[in-house]
CSV table of C-alpha atoms and ligand atoms in Angstrom, one decimal:
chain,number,residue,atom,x,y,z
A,117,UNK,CA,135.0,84.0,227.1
A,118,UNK,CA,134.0,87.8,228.0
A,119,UNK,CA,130.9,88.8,229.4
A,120,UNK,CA,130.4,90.6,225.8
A,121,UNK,CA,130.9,87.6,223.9
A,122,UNK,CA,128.4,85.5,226.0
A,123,UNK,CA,125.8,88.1,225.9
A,124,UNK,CA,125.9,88.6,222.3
A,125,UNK,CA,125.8,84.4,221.9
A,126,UNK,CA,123.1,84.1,224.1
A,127,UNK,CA,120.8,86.7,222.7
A,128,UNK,CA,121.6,85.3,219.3
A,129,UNK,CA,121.1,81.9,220.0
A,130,UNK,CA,117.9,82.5,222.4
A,131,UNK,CA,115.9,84.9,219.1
A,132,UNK,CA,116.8,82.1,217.1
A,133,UNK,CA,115.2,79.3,219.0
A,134,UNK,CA,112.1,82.3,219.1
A,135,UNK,CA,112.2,83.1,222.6
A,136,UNK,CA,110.6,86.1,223.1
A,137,UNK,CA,112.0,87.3,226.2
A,138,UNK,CA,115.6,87.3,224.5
A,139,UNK,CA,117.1,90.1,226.0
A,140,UNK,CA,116.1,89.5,229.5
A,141,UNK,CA,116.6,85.9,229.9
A,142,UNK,CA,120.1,86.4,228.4
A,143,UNK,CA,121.1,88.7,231.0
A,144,UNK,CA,119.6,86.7,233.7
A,145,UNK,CA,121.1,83.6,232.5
A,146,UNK,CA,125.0,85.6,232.6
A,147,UNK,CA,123.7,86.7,236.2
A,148,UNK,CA,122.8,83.1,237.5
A,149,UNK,CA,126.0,81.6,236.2
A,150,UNK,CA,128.2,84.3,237.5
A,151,UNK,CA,126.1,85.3,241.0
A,152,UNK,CA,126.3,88.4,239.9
A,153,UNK,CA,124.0,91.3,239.7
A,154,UNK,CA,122.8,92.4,236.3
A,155,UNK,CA,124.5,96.0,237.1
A,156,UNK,CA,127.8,94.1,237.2
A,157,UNK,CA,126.9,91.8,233.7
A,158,UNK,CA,126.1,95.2,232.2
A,159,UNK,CA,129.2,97.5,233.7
A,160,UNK,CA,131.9,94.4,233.2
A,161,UNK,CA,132.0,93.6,229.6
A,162,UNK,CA,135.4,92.9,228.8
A,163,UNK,CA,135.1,90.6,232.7
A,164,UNK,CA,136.9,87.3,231.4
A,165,UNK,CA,134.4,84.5,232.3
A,166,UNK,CA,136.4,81.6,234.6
A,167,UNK,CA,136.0,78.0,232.9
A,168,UNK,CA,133.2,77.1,235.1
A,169,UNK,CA,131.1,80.3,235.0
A,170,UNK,CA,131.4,79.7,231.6
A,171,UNK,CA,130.3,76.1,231.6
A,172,UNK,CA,127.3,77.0,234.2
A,173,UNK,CA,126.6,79.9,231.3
A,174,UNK,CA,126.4,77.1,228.4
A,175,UNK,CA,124.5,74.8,230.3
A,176,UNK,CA,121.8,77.1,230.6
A,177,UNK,CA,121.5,78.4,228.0
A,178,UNK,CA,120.9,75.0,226.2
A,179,UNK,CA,117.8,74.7,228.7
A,180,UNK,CA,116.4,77.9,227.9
A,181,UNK,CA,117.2,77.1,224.6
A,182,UNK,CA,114.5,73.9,225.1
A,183,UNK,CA,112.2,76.4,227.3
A,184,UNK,CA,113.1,75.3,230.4
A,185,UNK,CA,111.4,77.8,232.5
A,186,UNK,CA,113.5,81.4,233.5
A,187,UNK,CA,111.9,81.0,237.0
A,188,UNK,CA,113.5,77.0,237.6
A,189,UNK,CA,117.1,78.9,236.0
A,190,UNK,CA,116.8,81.6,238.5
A,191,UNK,CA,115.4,79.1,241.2
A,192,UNK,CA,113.1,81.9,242.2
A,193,UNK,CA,109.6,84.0,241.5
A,194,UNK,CA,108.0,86.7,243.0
A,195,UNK,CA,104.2,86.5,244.0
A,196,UNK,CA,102.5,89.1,245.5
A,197,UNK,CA,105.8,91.3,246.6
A,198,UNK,CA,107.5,88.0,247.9
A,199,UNK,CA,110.2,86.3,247.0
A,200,UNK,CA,109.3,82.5,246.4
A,201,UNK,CA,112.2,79.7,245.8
A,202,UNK,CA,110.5,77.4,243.0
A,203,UNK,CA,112.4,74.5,241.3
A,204,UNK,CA,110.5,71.3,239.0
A,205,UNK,CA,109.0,70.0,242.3
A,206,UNK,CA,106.2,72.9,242.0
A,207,UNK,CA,104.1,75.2,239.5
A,208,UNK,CA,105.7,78.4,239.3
A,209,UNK,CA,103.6,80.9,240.7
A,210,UNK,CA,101.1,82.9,238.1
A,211,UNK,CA,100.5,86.4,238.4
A,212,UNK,CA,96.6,85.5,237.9
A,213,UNK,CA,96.3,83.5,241.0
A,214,UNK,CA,96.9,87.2,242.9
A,215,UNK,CA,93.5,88.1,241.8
A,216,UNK,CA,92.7,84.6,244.1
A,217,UNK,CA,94.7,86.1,247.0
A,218,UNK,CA,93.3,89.7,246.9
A,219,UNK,CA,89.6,88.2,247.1
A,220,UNK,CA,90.6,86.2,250.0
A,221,UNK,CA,92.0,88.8,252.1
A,222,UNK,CA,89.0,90.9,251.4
A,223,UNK,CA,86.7,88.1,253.3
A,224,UNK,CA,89.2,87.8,255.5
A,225,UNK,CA,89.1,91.5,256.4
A,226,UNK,CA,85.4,92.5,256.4
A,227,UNK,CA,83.7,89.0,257.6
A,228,UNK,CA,86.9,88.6,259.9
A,229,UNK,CA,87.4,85.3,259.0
A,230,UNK,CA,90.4,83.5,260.5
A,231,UNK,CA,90.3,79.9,260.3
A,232,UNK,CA,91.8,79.6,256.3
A,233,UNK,CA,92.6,76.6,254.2
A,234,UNK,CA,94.7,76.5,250.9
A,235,UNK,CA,94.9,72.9,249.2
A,236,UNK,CA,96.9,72.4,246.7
A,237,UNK,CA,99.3,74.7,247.9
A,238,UNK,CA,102.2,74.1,245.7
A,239,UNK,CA,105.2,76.3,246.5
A,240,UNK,CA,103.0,77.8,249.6
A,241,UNK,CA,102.7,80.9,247.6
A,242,UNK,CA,99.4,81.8,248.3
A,243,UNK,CA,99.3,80.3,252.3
A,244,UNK,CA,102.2,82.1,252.9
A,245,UNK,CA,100.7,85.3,251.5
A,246,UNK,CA,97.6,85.3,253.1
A,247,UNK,CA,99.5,84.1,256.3
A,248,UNK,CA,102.0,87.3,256.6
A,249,UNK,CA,99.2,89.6,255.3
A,250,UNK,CA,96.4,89.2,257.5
A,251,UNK,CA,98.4,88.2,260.5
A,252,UNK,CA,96.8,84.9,260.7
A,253,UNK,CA,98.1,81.3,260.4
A,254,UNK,CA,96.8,79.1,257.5
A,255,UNK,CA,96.6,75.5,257.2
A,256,UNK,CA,97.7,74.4,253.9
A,257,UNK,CA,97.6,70.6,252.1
A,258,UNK,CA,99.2,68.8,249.0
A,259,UNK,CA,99.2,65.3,247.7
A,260,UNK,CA,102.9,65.7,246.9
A,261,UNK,CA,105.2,65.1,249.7
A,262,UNK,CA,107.8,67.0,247.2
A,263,UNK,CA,105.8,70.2,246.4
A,264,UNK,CA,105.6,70.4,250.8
A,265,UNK,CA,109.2,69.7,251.2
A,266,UNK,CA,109.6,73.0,249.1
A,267,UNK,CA,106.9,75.2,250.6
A,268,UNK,CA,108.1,74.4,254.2
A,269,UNK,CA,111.6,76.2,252.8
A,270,UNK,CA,109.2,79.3,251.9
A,271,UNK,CA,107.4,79.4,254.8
A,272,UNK,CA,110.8,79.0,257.2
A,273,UNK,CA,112.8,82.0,254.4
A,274,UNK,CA,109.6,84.2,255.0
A,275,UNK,CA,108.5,83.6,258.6
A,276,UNK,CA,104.9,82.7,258.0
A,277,UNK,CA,102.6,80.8,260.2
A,278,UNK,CA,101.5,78.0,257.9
A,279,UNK,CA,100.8,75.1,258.8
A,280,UNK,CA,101.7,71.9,256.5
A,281,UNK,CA,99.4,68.7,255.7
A,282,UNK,CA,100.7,66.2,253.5
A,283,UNK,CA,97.0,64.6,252.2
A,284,UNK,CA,94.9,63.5,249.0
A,285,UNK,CA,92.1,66.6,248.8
A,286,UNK,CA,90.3,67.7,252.6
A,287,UNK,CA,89.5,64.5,254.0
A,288,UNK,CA,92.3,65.5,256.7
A,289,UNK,CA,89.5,68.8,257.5
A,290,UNK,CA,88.2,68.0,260.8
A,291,UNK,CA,86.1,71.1,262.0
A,292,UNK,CA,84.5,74.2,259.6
A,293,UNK,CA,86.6,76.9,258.8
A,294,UNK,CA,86.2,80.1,257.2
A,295,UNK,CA,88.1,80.2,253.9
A,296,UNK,CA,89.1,77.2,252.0
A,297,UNK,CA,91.0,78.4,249.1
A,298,UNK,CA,92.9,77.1,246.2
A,299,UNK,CA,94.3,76.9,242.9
A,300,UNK,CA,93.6,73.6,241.7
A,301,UNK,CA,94.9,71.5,238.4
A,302,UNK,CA,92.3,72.0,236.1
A,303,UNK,CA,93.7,71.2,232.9
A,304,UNK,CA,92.5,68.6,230.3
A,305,UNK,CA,94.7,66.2,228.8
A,306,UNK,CA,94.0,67.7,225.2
A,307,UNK,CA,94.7,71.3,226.6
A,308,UNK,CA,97.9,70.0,228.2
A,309,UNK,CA,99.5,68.5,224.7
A,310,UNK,CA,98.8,72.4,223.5
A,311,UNK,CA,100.4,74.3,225.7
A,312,UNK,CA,103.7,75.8,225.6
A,313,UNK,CA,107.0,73.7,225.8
A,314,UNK,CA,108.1,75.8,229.2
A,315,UNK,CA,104.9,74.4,231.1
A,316,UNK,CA,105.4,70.8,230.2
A,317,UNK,CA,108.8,71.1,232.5
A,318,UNK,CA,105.9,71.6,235.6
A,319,UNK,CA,104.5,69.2,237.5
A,320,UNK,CA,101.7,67.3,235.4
A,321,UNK,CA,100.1,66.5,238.4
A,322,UNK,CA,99.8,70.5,239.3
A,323,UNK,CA,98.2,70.8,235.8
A,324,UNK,CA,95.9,68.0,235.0
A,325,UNK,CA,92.3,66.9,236.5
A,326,UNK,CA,90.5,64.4,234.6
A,327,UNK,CA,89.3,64.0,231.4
A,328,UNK,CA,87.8,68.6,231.0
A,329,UNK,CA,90.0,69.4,233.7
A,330,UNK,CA,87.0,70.2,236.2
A,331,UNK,CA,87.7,66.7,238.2
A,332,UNK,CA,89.0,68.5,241.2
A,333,UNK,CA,87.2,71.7,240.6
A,334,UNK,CA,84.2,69.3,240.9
A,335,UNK,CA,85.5,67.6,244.4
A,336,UNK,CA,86.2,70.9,246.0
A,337,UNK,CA,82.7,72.3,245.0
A,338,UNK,CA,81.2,69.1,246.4
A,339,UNK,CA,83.7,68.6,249.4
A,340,UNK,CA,84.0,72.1,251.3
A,341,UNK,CA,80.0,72.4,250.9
A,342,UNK,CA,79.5,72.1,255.2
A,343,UNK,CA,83.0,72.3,255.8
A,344,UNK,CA,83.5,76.0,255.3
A,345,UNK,CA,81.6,79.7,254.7
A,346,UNK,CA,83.5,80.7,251.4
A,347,UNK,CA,85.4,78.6,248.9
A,348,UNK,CA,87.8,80.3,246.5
A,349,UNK,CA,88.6,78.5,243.3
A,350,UNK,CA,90.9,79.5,240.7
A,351,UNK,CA,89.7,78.1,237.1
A,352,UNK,CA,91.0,77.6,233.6
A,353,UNK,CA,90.1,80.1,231.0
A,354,UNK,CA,87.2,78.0,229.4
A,355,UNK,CA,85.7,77.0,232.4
A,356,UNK,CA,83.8,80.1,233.2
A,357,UNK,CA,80.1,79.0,231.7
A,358,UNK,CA,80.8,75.6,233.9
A,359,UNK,CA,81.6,77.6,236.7
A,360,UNK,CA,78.2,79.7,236.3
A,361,UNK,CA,76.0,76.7,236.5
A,362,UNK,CA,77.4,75.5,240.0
A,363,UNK,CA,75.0,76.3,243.0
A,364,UNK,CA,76.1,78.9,245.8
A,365,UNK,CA,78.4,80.9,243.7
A,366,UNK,CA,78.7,84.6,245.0
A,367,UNK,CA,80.6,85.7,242.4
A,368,UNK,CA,83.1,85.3,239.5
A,369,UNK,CA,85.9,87.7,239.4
A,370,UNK,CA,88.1,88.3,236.0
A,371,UNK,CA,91.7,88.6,235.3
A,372,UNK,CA,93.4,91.2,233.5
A,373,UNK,CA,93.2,89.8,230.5
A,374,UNK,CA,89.6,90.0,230.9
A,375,UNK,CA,88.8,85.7,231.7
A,376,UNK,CA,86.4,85.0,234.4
A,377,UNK,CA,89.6,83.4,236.2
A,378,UNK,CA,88.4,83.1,240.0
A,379,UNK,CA,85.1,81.7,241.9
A,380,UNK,CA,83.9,82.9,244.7
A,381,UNK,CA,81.1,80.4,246.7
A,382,UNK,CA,79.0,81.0,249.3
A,383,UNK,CA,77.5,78.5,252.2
A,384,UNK,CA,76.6,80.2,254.3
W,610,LIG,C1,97.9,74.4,240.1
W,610,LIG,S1,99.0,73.8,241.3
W,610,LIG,C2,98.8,75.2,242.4
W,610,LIG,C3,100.1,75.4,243.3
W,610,LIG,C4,100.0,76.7,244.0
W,610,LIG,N1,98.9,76.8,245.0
W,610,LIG,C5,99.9,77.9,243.1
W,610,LIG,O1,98.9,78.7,243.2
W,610,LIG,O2,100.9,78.2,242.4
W,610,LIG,C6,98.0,72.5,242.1
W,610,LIG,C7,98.6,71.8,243.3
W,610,LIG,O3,97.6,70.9,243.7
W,610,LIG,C8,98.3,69.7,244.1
W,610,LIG,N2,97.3,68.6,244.0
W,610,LIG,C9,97.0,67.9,242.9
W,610,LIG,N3,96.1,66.9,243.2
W,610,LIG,C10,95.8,67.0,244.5
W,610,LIG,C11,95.0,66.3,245.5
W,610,LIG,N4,94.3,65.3,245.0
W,610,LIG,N5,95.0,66.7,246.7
W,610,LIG,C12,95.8,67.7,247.2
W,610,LIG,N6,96.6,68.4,246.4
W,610,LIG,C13,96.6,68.1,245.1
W,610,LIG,C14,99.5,69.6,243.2
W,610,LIG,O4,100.5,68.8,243.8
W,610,LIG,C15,99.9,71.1,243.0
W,610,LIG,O5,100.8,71.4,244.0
């Protein structure tokens, strides 16, 4: 098979099974299978494919077909300028949580606050931001020994200081900090069933917290009250008048969509 022939397959194939990123995800799924650049995929068109380039080509794009998400294909996403590897073992970095980030390194700038936590921390995206950016090293927890294995391989590709605990919320916190910051599951079950076919390939335990999706927003709120100055909470799109009625919040900030997306709180 020629590079032209896949290419005009896949985009075919990928606008009939309503994918609305057709054109892209075609040409990234040529460059995964090849390792090639999409300046070669677009310059080579007449390149005859080898039998298992084009094997690794039709493999993919049955996932993608089923919405298995671009960023587990490419085995990569970028958050906040960096390069993150991401595969099913972690929530693939959102573009909202960089509103989350930016807040944090504002505190961390003008009430030079060092001492930062991130729980939940996933893929390490955002204690591996905050880590390189201010300078500083971050502590960082997850219940799933999985989700660490992978963020340890971020922090080790990108040289941050972060520092890994494998534990079930902050219990492990011994002495105040500064920051504690994090982008919790707070989906409901109901919401889950409604969202889009590529999220249900995440973790479900990324996504869902009890029965509104507030369970863990709820613990942190409770939880980091004495053990730190400012808590940083992302939250889901409905959440916002819930959010409002919690004592010691500072501020909400919105995403740019417009949703009250991340909660600042104050203890101190
Ligand atoms: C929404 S994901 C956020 C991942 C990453 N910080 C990000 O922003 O993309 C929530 C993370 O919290 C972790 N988590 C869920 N329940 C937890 C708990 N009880 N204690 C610690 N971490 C938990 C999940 O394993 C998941 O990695």
């Amino acid at each position: 098979m020629k590079i032209r022939d896949a290419l005009k397959k896949a985009l075919s194939e990928l606008k009939a099974a309503n994918i609305g990123s057709y054109g892209n995800d075609a040409v990234i799924l040529l460059k995964t299978a090849l390792s090639k650049d999409e300046v070669f995929i677009l310059t080579h068109q007449d390149y005859e494919m080898e039998q298992a380039e084009v094997e690794q080509f039709l493999e993919l794009l049955e996932k993608r077909k089923e919405r298995y998400p671009i960023a587990y294909i490419t085995k990569s996403k970028e958050f906040f300028g960096f390069n993150f590897y991401v595969d099913e073992r972690v929530l693939i970095p959102r573009p909202e949580t960089e509103f989350l980030v930016e807040e944090a390194l504002k505190i961390i700038d003008s009430a030079s606050a060092k001492r930062v936590v991130d729980v939940g921390t996933g893929s390490g995206n955002i204690a591996i931001t905050l880590s390189k950016l201010a300078n500083i090293k971050v502590f960082a927890s997850d219940i799933s020994h999985d989700a660490l294995a992978l963020a340890k391989l971020n922090r080790d590709r990108l040289t941050a200081d972060v520092e890994f605990i494998l534990s079930n919320g902050i219990d492990w916190l011994g002495k105040k900090v500064d920051i504690i910051v994090s982008n919790p599951p707070y989906v409901s079950p109901s919401e889950y069933e409604s969202l889009s076919e590529d999220v249900k390939f995440e973790p479900k335990g990324a996504l869902i917290a009890g029965e509104d999706g507030t369970k863990f927003i709820q613990y942190l709120i409770k939880e980091a009250r004495g053990r730190c100055n400012y808590l940083l909470i992302e939250f889901g799109y409905s959440q916002g008048e819930f959010i409002k009625k919690q004592a010691n919040l500072e501020k909400v900030i919105k995403d740019f969509s417009g949703i009250d997306r991340v909660a600042v709180f104050k203890f101190s």
